[in-house]
Coordinates of C-alpha atoms in Angstrom, one line a residue:
Chain S
M3 CA 16.4 -31.9 -16.7
K4 CA 19.8 -33.0 -18.0
T5 CA 19.0 -32.7 -21.7
K6 CA 16.9 -29.5 -21.6
P7 CA 18.6 -26.6 -23.3
N8 CA 19.9 -23.9 -21.0
P9 CA 17.3 -21.1 -20.9
I10 CA 20.0 -18.6 -19.9
D11 CA 21.2 -16.9 -23.0
R12 CA 24.7 -15.4 -22.4
S13 CA 24.6 -13.4 -25.6
S14 CA 21.3 -11.7 -24.5
F15 CA 21.2 -8.0 -23.6
E16 CA 19.4 -9.1 -20.4
P17 CA 21.8 -9.7 -17.6
A18 CA 22.2 -13.4 -16.7
Y19 CA 20.9 -12.9 -13.1
L20 CA 17.7 -11.3 -14.3
Q21 CA 17.2 -14.1 -16.7
L22 CA 17.7 -16.6 -13.9
V23 CA 15.1 -14.7 -11.7
R24 CA 12.6 -14.9 -14.6
V25 CA 13.3 -18.7 -15.0
L26 CA 12.8 -19.4 -11.3
R27 CA 9.7 -17.2 -11.1
E28 CA 8.2 -19.0 -14.0
Q29 CA 8.9 -22.4 -12.4
I30 CA 7.3 -21.2 -9.1
A31 CA 4.3 -19.7 -11.0
A32 CA 3.9 -23.1 -12.8
G33 CA 3.9 -24.9 -9.5
Q34 CA 7.2 -26.7 -10.2
F35 CA 8.2 -25.3 -6.8
R36 CA 5.4 -24.7 -4.3
P37 CA 5.2 -22.8 -1.1
G38 CA 7.6 -24.4 1.4
D39 CA 9.6 -26.2 -1.3
R40 CA 13.4 -25.8 -1.2
L41 CA 15.0 -24.4 -4.4
P42 CA 18.0 -26.2 -5.8
S43 CA 21.2 -25.2 -4.0
E44 CA 23.6 -22.5 -5.2
S45 CA 26.0 -25.1 -6.7
Q46 CA 23.1 -27.0 -8.3
L47 CA 21.8 -23.8 -9.9
C48 CA 25.3 -22.9 -11.1
R49 CA 25.7 -26.3 -12.8
R50 CA 22.2 -26.4 -14.2
Y51 CA 22.3 -22.9 -15.8
Q52 CA 26.0 -22.6 -16.4
V53 CA 26.3 -19.4 -14.4
S54 CA 28.7 -18.1 -11.8
P55 CA 28.0 -18.3 -8.0
M56 CA 27.8 -14.5 -8.1
T57 CA 25.0 -14.6 -10.7
V58 CA 23.1 -17.1 -8.6
R59 CA 23.5 -15.0 -5.5
R60 CA 22.3 -11.8 -7.2
A61 CA 19.3 -13.7 -8.5
I62 CA 18.4 -15.2 -5.1
N63 CA 18.9 -11.7 -3.5
L64 CA 16.4 -10.2 -5.9
L65 CA 13.9 -13.0 -5.3
L66 CA 14.3 -12.3 -1.5
E67 CA 13.7 -8.6 -2.1
Q68 CA 10.6 -9.5 -4.2
G69 CA 9.3 -11.6 -1.3
V70 CA 9.2 -14.7 -3.5
V71 CA 11.6 -16.8 -1.4
T72 CA 13.0 -16.9 2.0
T73 CA 16.4 -18.2 3.1
E74 CA 17.1 -20.2 6.2
R75 CA 20.8 -20.2 7.3
G76 CA 22.3 -23.6 6.6
R77 CA 19.1 -25.0 5.3
G78 CA 18.7 -23.3 1.9
T79 CA 16.2 -21.2 0.0
F80 CA 12.5 -21.8 0.2
V81 CA 9.5 -20.7 -1.7
K82 CA 7.5 -18.3 0.5
P83 CA 3.9 -19.0 1.2
L84 CA 1.4 -16.2 0.4
E85 CA 1.5 -13.6 3.1
L86 CA -1.1 -10.9 3.2
G87 CA 1.2 -8.9 5.4
G88 CA 3.4 -8.1 2.5
V89 CA 0.6 -6.7 0.4
S90 CA 0.3 -3.0 -0.1
F91 CA -2.6 -0.9 -1.4
S92 CA -1.9 2.3 -3.3
L93 CA -3.8 5.5 -3.5
D94 CA -3.1 5.9 -7.3
R95 CA -6.7 5.4 -8.2
F96 CA -7.8 7.8 -5.5
Q97 CA -5.6 10.5 -7.0
D98 CA -6.7 9.6 -10.5
L99 CA -10.3 10.0 -9.3
L100 CA -9.6 13.5 -8.2
T101 CA -7.1 14.7 -10.8
D102 CA -8.9 13.6 -13.9
R103 CA -9.9 17.1 -15.1
D104 CA -12.8 16.0 -17.2
G105 CA -15.9 17.2 -15.3
A106 CA -14.0 17.5 -12.0
R107 CA -14.9 20.6 -9.9
I108 CA -14.2 21.8 -6.4
Q109 CA -17.0 23.5 -4.6
L110 CA -16.0 25.6 -1.5
L111 CA -18.8 25.0 1.0
D112 CA -17.6 27.1 3.9
V113 CA -14.5 28.8 5.4
R114 CA -14.7 30.2 8.8
I115 CA -12.6 31.1 11.8
V116 CA -13.4 28.8 14.8
E117 CA -11.9 28.1 18.2
A118 CA -9.9 25.0 18.4
D119 CA -11.7 22.3 20.5
E120 CA -9.7 19.7 22.3
R121 CA -9.2 17.4 19.4
V122 CA -8.3 20.1 16.9
A123 CA -5.9 21.7 19.5
A124 CA -4.2 18.3 20.0
E125 CA -3.9 17.6 16.3
L126 CA -2.6 21.0 15.4
D127 CA -0.4 21.3 18.6
L128 CA -2.2 24.5 19.7
P129 CA -3.8 25.6 23.0
V130 CA -7.5 24.8 23.2
G131 CA -9.5 27.9 22.2
D132 CA -6.9 29.2 19.7
R133 CA -8.3 30.5 16.5
V134 CA -8.1 28.1 13.5
I135 CA -9.6 28.1 10.1
H136 CA -12.2 25.5 9.3
M137 CA -12.7 24.8 5.6
Q138 CA -15.2 22.5 3.9
R139 CA -15.2 21.5 0.3
L140 CA -17.1 19.2 -2.0
F141 CA -15.6 17.4 -5.0
H142 CA -17.8 16.9 -8.0
K143 CA -17.3 14.7 -11.0
N144 CA -19.5 14.8 -14.0
G145 CA -22.0 16.8 -12.1
E146 CA -22.2 14.3 -9.2
P147 CA -20.9 15.0 -5.7
L148 CA -18.1 12.5 -5.1
I149 CA -16.0 13.3 -2.0
Y150 CA -16.4 15.6 1.0
H151 CA -13.3 17.3 2.4
A152 CA -13.1 19.1 5.7
H153 CA -10.0 20.3 7.5
H154 CA -8.7 22.7 10.1
L155 CA -5.7 24.9 9.3
I156 CA -3.5 27.0 11.5
Y157 CA -4.3 30.7 11.5
D158 CA -1.0 32.5 11.6
P159 CA -0.1 35.6 9.5
K160 CA 3.5 34.4 9.5
R161 CA 2.5 31.1 8.0
P162 CA 0.1 31.9 5.1
V163 CA -1.4 28.5 4.7
V164 CA -4.9 29.7 4.2
E165 CA -3.9 32.1 1.5
A166 CA -2.2 29.2 -0.3
E167 CA -5.2 27.0 0.3
M168 CA -7.6 29.5 -1.1
E169 CA -5.6 29.6 -4.3
V170 CA -6.2 25.9 -4.8
T171 CA -8.7 25.7 -7.5
S172 CA -7.8 22.3 -9.0
L173 CA -8.1 19.0 -7.3
Y174 CA -4.6 18.3 -8.4
G175 CA -3.3 21.3 -6.5
L176 CA -4.9 20.2 -3.3
L177 CA -3.5 16.7 -3.5
S178 CA 0.0 17.9 -4.2
G179 CA 0.5 19.2 -0.7
S180 CA -2.2 21.8 -0.8
G181 CA -0.6 23.7 -3.6
T182 CA 1.9 25.2 -1.2
S183 CA 5.6 24.7 -0.6
L184 CA 5.0 25.2 3.1
V185 CA 4.2 21.5 3.5
K186 CA 7.2 19.2 4.0
W187 CA 5.5 15.9 4.8
G188 CA 2.2 14.4 5.8
R189 CA 0.7 11.6 7.9
L190 CA -2.1 9.7 6.3
G191 CA -4.6 7.2 7.6
V192 CA -7.5 5.3 6.1
H193 CA -10.4 4.6 8.4
A194 CA -13.7 2.8 8.0
A195 CA -16.5 5.3 8.4
V196 CA -20.2 5.9 7.7
L197 CA -21.8 9.0 6.3
D198 CA -23.4 11.3 8.9
A199 CA -26.6 13.1 8.1
S200 CA -25.0 16.2 6.7
Q201 CA -22.4 14.3 4.6
A202 CA -25.2 12.1 3.3
R203 CA -27.2 15.1 2.2
L204 CA -24.1 16.7 0.5
L205 CA -23.1 13.5 -1.2
R206 CA -26.7 12.6 -2.2
R207 CA -26.4 9.2 -0.5
S208 CA -28.0 7.5 2.5
E209 CA -27.1 8.4 6.1
G210 CA -25.1 5.5 7.5
A211 CA -23.7 4.4 4.1
P212 CA -20.2 2.9 4.2
A213 CA -17.3 5.2 3.4
F214 CA -13.5 5.6 3.7
Y215 CA -12.2 8.4 5.7
L216 CA -8.8 9.4 4.4
E217 CA -7.3 11.4 7.3
H218 CA -4.4 13.7 6.7
T219 CA -2.1 15.8 8.8
F220 CA 0.4 18.0 7.0
Y221 CA 3.6 19.4 8.6
D222 CA 5.8 22.4 7.7
Y223 CA 9.6 22.5 7.5
E224 CA 9.8 23.0 11.2
D225 CA 7.8 19.8 11.6
R226 CA 4.9 21.7 13.1
P227 CA 1.4 20.6 12.0
V228 CA -0.3 23.1 9.6
S229 CA -3.5 21.3 8.8
W230 CA -5.5 18.4 9.9
G231 CA -8.6 16.9 8.3
G232 CA -9.8 14.4 5.8
F233 CA -11.6 13.2 2.7
T234 CA -14.9 11.3 3.2
C235 CA -15.2 9.0 0.2
P236 CA -18.4 6.9 -0.2
G237 CA -17.6 3.2 -0.5
D238 CA -19.4 3.0 -3.8
C239 CA -16.9 5.3 -5.6
F240 CA -13.6 3.7 -4.5
H241 CA -11.9 0.7 -3.2
F242 CA -8.3 -0.6 -3.0
T243 CA -7.1 -3.7 -4.9
A244 CA -3.9 -5.7 -4.9
T245 CA -2.6 -9.1 -5.8
V246 CA -0.5 -11.5 -3.7
G247 CA 1.7 -14.4 -4.9
V248 CA 3.6 -15.0 -8.0
V249 CA 1.7 -14.3 -11.2
E250 CA 3.5 -14.5 -14.5
G251 CA 4.5 -11.1 -15.9
C252 CA 3.5 -9.5 -12.6
E253 CA 5.5 -8.4 -9.6
P254 CA 4.3 -10.0 -6.3
S255 CA 2.7 -8.0 -3.6
R256 CA 2.5 -4.9 -5.7
A257 CA -0.6 -2.7 -5.5
A258 CA -2.9 -3.0 -8.5
P259 CA -5.0 -0.1 -9.7
G260 CA -8.4 0.0 -8.0
R261 CA -11.7 -0.1 -9.8
I262 CA -14.3 2.5 -9.4
Chain J
M27 CA 28.8 27.3 0.0
K28 CA 32.3 27.6 -1.3
T29 CA 34.1 27.1 2.0
K30 CA 31.9 24.3 3.5
P31 CA 33.7 21.0 3.8
N32 CA 32.7 18.3 1.3
P33 CA 30.2 16.0 3.1
I34 CA 31.0 13.2 0.6
D35 CA 33.6 11.0 2.3
R36 CA 35.5 9.1 -0.5
S37 CA 37.1 6.8 2.1
S38 CA 33.8 5.8 3.6
F39 CA 32.4 2.3 3.2
E40 CA 29.2 3.9 1.9
P41 CA 29.2 4.4 -1.9
A42 CA 29.6 8.0 -3.0
Y43 CA 26.2 8.1 -4.8
L44 CA 24.3 6.9 -1.7
Q45 CA 26.1 9.6 0.4
L46 CA 25.0 12.1 -2.2
V47 CA 21.4 10.9 -2.1
R48 CA 21.5 11.3 1.7
V49 CA 22.9 14.8 1.4
L50 CA 20.3 15.9 -1.1
R51 CA 17.5 14.3 0.9
E52 CA 18.6 16.1 4.0
Q53 CA 18.6 19.4 2.1
I54 CA 15.1 18.8 0.8
A55 CA 13.9 17.7 4.3
A56 CA 15.5 20.9 5.7
G57 CA 13.6 23.1 3.2
Q58 CA 16.7 24.2 1.4
F59 CA 15.1 22.9 -1.7
R60 CA 11.3 23.0 -1.7
P61 CA 8.6 21.4 -4.0
G62 CA 9.0 22.8 -7.4
D63 CA 12.6 24.0 -6.8
R64 CA 15.2 23.0 -9.3
L65 CA 18.2 21.1 -8.0
P66 CA 21.7 22.2 -9.0
S67 CA 22.7 20.9 -12.4
E68 CA 24.7 17.7 -12.9
S69 CA 28.0 19.7 -13.5
Q70 CA 27.3 22.0 -10.5
L71 CA 26.8 18.9 -8.3
C72 CA 30.0 17.3 -9.6
R73 CA 32.0 20.4 -8.8
R74 CA 30.3 21.0 -5.4
Y75 CA 30.8 17.5 -4.1
Q76 CA 33.9 16.5 -6.1
V77 CA 32.2 13.4 -7.6
S78 CA 32.0 12.0 -11.1
P79 CA 29.0 12.6 -13.5
M80 CA 28.3 8.9 -13.2
T81 CA 28.0 9.2 -9.4
V82 CA 25.6 12.2 -9.8
R83 CA 23.5 10.3 -12.3
R84 CA 23.2 7.3 -10.1
A85 CA 22.2 9.5 -7.2
I86 CA 19.5 11.4 -9.2
N87 CA 18.2 8.1 -10.6
L88 CA 17.7 6.8 -7.1
L89 CA 15.9 10.0 -6.0
L90 CA 13.7 9.6 -9.1
E91 CA 12.9 6.0 -8.1
Q92 CA 12.2 7.1 -4.5
G93 CA 9.7 9.7 -5.9
V94 CA 11.6 12.6 -4.3
V95 CA 12.4 14.4 -7.6
T96 CA 11.2 14.6 -11.1
T97 CA 13.2 15.4 -14.3
E98 CA 12.1 17.5 -17.2
R99 CA 14.1 17.0 -20.3
G100 CA 16.3 20.0 -21.0
R101 CA 15.0 21.9 -17.9
G102 CA 16.6 20.0 -15.1
T103 CA 15.7 18.1 -11.9
F104 CA 12.9 19.4 -9.7
V105 CA 11.8 18.6 -6.1
K106 CA 8.5 16.8 -6.4
P107 CA 5.4 18.1 -4.6
L108 CA 3.7 15.7 -2.2
E109 CA 1.5 13.3 -4.1
L110 CA -1.0 11.2 -2.4
G111 CA -1.0 8.9 -5.4
G112 CA 2.4 7.5 -4.6
V113 CA 1.4 6.5 -1.1
S114 CA 0.8 2.9 -0.3
F115 CA -0.8 1.3 2.7
S116 CA 0.3 -2.1 3.9
L117 CA -1.5 -5.0 5.5
D118 CA 1.4 -5.7 7.9
R119 CA -0.6 -4.6 11.0
F120 CA -3.6 -6.6 9.8
Q121 CA -1.5 -9.7 9.7
D122 CA 0.1 -8.9 13.0
L123 CA -3.4 -8.5 14.5
L124 CA -4.2 -12.1 13.4
T125 CA -0.9 -13.8 13.9
D126 CA -0.1 -12.6 17.3
R127 CA -0.6 -15.9 19.1
D128 CA -1.3 -14.5 22.5
G129 CA -5.0 -14.9 23.1
A130 CA -5.8 -15.4 19.4
R131 CA -8.3 -18.1 18.6
I132 CA -10.3 -19.2 15.6
Q133 CA -13.9 -20.3 16.2
L134 CA -15.5 -22.3 13.3
L135 CA -19.1 -21.1 13.2
D136 CA -20.4 -23.2 10.3
V137 CA -19.4 -25.3 7.4
R138 CA -22.0 -26.5 4.9
I139 CA -22.5 -27.5 1.3
V140 CA -24.7 -25.0 -0.5
E141 CA -25.6 -24.4 -4.1
A142 CA -23.7 -21.6 -5.8
D143 CA -25.9 -18.5 -6.4
E144 CA -25.1 -16.2 -9.4
R145 CA -22.5 -14.2 -7.6
V146 CA -20.7 -17.2 -6.1
A147 CA -20.8 -19.0 -9.4
A148 CA -19.3 -16.0 -11.2
E149 CA -16.6 -15.5 -8.6
L150 CA -15.6 -19.2 -8.6
D151 CA -16.1 -19.7 -12.3
L152 CA -18.7 -22.5 -11.8
P153 CA -22.2 -23.1 -13.2
V154 CA -25.0 -21.6 -11.0
G155 CA -26.3 -24.3 -8.8
D156 CA -23.1 -26.2 -8.5
R157 CA -22.3 -27.4 -5.0
V158 CA -19.8 -25.3 -3.1
I159 CA -18.6 -25.2 0.5
H160 CA -19.6 -22.2 2.6
M161 CA -17.4 -21.7 5.7
Q162 CA -17.8 -19.1 8.4
R163 CA -15.3 -18.3 11.2
L164 CA -14.8 -15.9 13.9
F165 CA -11.4 -14.6 15.1
H166 CA -11.1 -13.9 18.8
K167 CA -8.4 -12.0 20.5
N168 CA -8.0 -11.9 24.3
G169 CA -11.5 -13.3 24.6
E170 CA -13.1 -10.6 22.4
P171 CA -14.5 -11.3 18.9
L172 CA -12.4 -9.3 16.4
I173 CA -12.9 -10.3 12.8
Y174 CA -15.6 -12.3 11.0
H175 CA -14.5 -14.4 8.0
A176 CA -16.8 -16.0 5.5
H177 CA -15.9 -17.6 2.2
H178 CA -17.0 -20.1 -0.4
L179 CA -14.8 -22.9 -1.6
I180 CA -14.9 -25.2 -4.6
Y181 CA -16.1 -28.7 -3.8
D182 CA -14.0 -31.0 -5.8
P183 CA -12.6 -34.4 -4.6
K184 CA -9.7 -33.8 -7.0
R185 CA -8.9 -30.5 -5.4
P186 CA -8.9 -31.1 -1.7
V187 CA -9.2 -27.5 -0.7
V188 CA -11.7 -28.0 2.1
E189 CA -9.6 -30.7 3.7
A190 CA -6.6 -28.3 3.7
E191 CA -8.8 -25.5 5.1
M192 CA -10.2 -27.7 7.9
E193 CA -6.6 -28.3 9.0
V194 CA -6.1 -24.6 9.5
T195 CA -6.1 -24.1 13.2
S196 CA -3.9 -21.1 13.4
L197 CA -4.7 -17.6 12.1
Y198 CA -1.3 -17.6 10.6
G199 CA -2.0 -20.7 8.6
L200 CA -5.1 -19.1 7.1
L201 CA -3.3 -15.9 6.1
S202 CA -0.5 -17.8 4.5
G203 CA -2.5 -19.0 1.6
S204 CA -5.0 -21.0 3.6
G205 CA -2.3 -23.3 4.8
T206 CA -2.3 -25.1 1.5
S207 CA 0.2 -25.3 -1.4
L208 CA -2.8 -25.5 -3.7
V209 CA -3.0 -21.7 -3.8
K210 CA -0.7 -19.9 -6.3
W211 CA -1.9 -16.4 -6.0
G212 CA -4.7 -14.2 -4.8
R213 CA -6.6 -11.0 -5.6
L214 CA -7.4 -8.7 -2.7
G215 CA -9.7 -5.8 -2.3
V216 CA -10.4 -3.4 0.6
H217 CA -14.0 -2.1 0.6
A218 CA -15.8 0.3 3.0
A219 CA -18.6 -1.6 4.7
V220 CA -21.0 -1.6 7.6
L221 CA -21.8 -4.5 9.9
D222 CA -25.1 -6.3 9.2
A223 CA -27.3 -7.5 12.0
S224 CA -25.8 -11.0 12.2
Q225 CA -22.2 -9.7 12.0
A226 CA -22.9 -7.1 14.6
R227 CA -24.3 -9.8 17.0
L228 CA -21.2 -12.0 16.4
L229 CA -18.7 -9.2 16.8
R230 CA -20.6 -7.7 19.8
R231 CA -20.9 -4.3 18.1
S232 CA -23.8 -2.2 16.7
E233 CA -25.5 -3.0 13.5
G234 CA -24.4 -0.4 10.9
A235 CA -21.0 0.2 12.6
P236 CA -18.3 1.0 10.1
A237 CA -16.0 -1.8 8.9
F238 CA -13.4 -2.8 6.4
Y239 CA -14.3 -5.7 4.1
L240 CA -11.1 -7.4 3.0
E241 CA -12.2 -9.4 0.0
H242 CA -10.0 -12.2 -1.3
T243 CA -10.1 -14.6 -4.2
F244 CA -7.4 -17.3 -4.3
Y245 CA -6.3 -19.2 -7.4
D246 CA -4.7 -22.5 -8.0
Y247 CA -1.7 -23.4 -10.2
E248 CA -4.1 -23.7 -13.2
D249 CA -5.2 -20.1 -12.4
R250 CA -8.7 -21.4 -11.5
P251 CA -10.4 -19.8 -8.5
V252 CA -10.5 -22.1 -5.4
S253 CA -12.1 -19.8 -2.9
W254 CA -13.8 -16.4 -2.6
G255 CA -14.8 -14.5 0.5
G256 CA -13.6 -11.9 2.9
F257 CA -12.7 -10.7 6.4
T258 CA -15.1 -8.2 8.0
C259 CA -13.1 -6.1 10.3
P260 CA -14.8 -3.5 12.5
G261 CA -13.3 0.0 12.0
D262 CA -12.5 0.3 15.7
C263 CA -9.9 -2.5 15.6
F264 CA -7.9 -1.5 12.6
H265 CA -6.9 1.3 10.2
F266 CA -4.2 1.9 7.6
T267 CA -1.5 4.5 8.1
A268 CA 1.3 5.9 5.9
T269 CA 3.5 9.0 5.5
V270 CA 4.1 11.1 2.4
G271 CA 7.0 13.4 1.7
V272 CA 10.6 13.5 2.8
V273 CA 11.1 12.9 6.4
E274 CA 14.6 12.5 7.8
G275 CA 15.6 9.0 8.4
C276 CA 12.5 7.7 6.6
E277 CA 11.8 6.6 3.1
P278 CA 9.1 8.6 1.3
S279 CA 5.7 7.1 0.5
R280 CA 6.4 3.9 2.4
A281 CA 3.6 2.3 4.4
A282 CA 3.9 2.8 8.1
P283 CA 2.5 0.3 10.6
G284 CA -1.1 0.9 11.5
R285 CA -2.3 1.6 15.0
I286 CA -5.0 -0.5 16.6

């Protein structure tokens, strides 16, 4: 250790604390420090790399934020074991799937006024029996049906959600808050599901085939629900992927793009 | 606008740019600026809030990072529409499910040496027919079977993975990189699945019931795979949730805890 050249280059454009983060991550990735191992102390790191205590602290703080290390008061800084809890999966690929314009097409299957049943009434915060719009669509890609979308929307002349919805002719528009500026925020859920008979027929797959159900509830600027429904996406066309742990040249616990 | 008091408090402990971010987010959340709307220009914001151009730039940069706005060169800064692509789902709740010690128990169903078939050989980077360990476990919670776990492990006296695995008696240990410091990183995938007959029997559910299959491949410090397998988690015990859009007091596009 003593005779190794200092890998921190003070004349570099890269700030010293970022260089130190890189050096420590490389050592962790190389197994020089393993999960549960204690990193050298602040003063040891200062001496070893000829940097200020402030630089060491900024580096350790960034490693903490990145989930690479954990600190225990009075005991030091330790390499964190892999934790699946820190992993997150992104919908990037799902959106890509729908927004790739080549050969993507929305087919409107049905729009009708229905009476809200108990579930719909609860989700849209309406009395049971109130009139709501039920809309069903099918997303095609390269001539193949890919995703089934069904949702209920409020029916209110003062809140022209349906009009805005009907204008949605691109998949992108639909995913960008239903193409309307009425929507302030949404709640999303991913559920395990299977295709029912009618979905299977529409999607040209087998009844009971595994699927993701991406449920969504969108809210307006008064925080009232305006629509509730979901995308049914057969398991063969999408899955989520991510990595966990310290991989060189790769942030830990960041969602990786899914494969189709 | 002209007579409103300046909400930016220069004597506050909170940096001016963070205050400005908060003010702009509140205005977006209140619908004062809606998706597609242009924010006031840099110089307008400077005048309105009596802050420096640097403060405005730092605030806008943070809003860009948070995915709240988008900039178009020469045209200005615009409120971003909701985009599902930016949403990410976290495994926090999955880990909680397994690490809650109350009533949580691992049952070892089977461990045996088998010959690697084509799939296993490919996943573990071994020749077909090489001996590997196949391990099956069942996770119980409050006396109910909850999750089925099956994986294949390399069988190599020089890499004592199995020994480390056998020592795993807590669910937490298993999720923290199999309780071994042999594991450097992992690849994870979430697939839509259905329970097969034997899983259904073990999990006391119906064959064909919807499930998530959380696939994992773990790699050692030489980046060689050491184990491949997955958790089969019935859809009724877990789902992912998240929010999208600007909600007061809430970061956009951050994963929210799932409900059971």
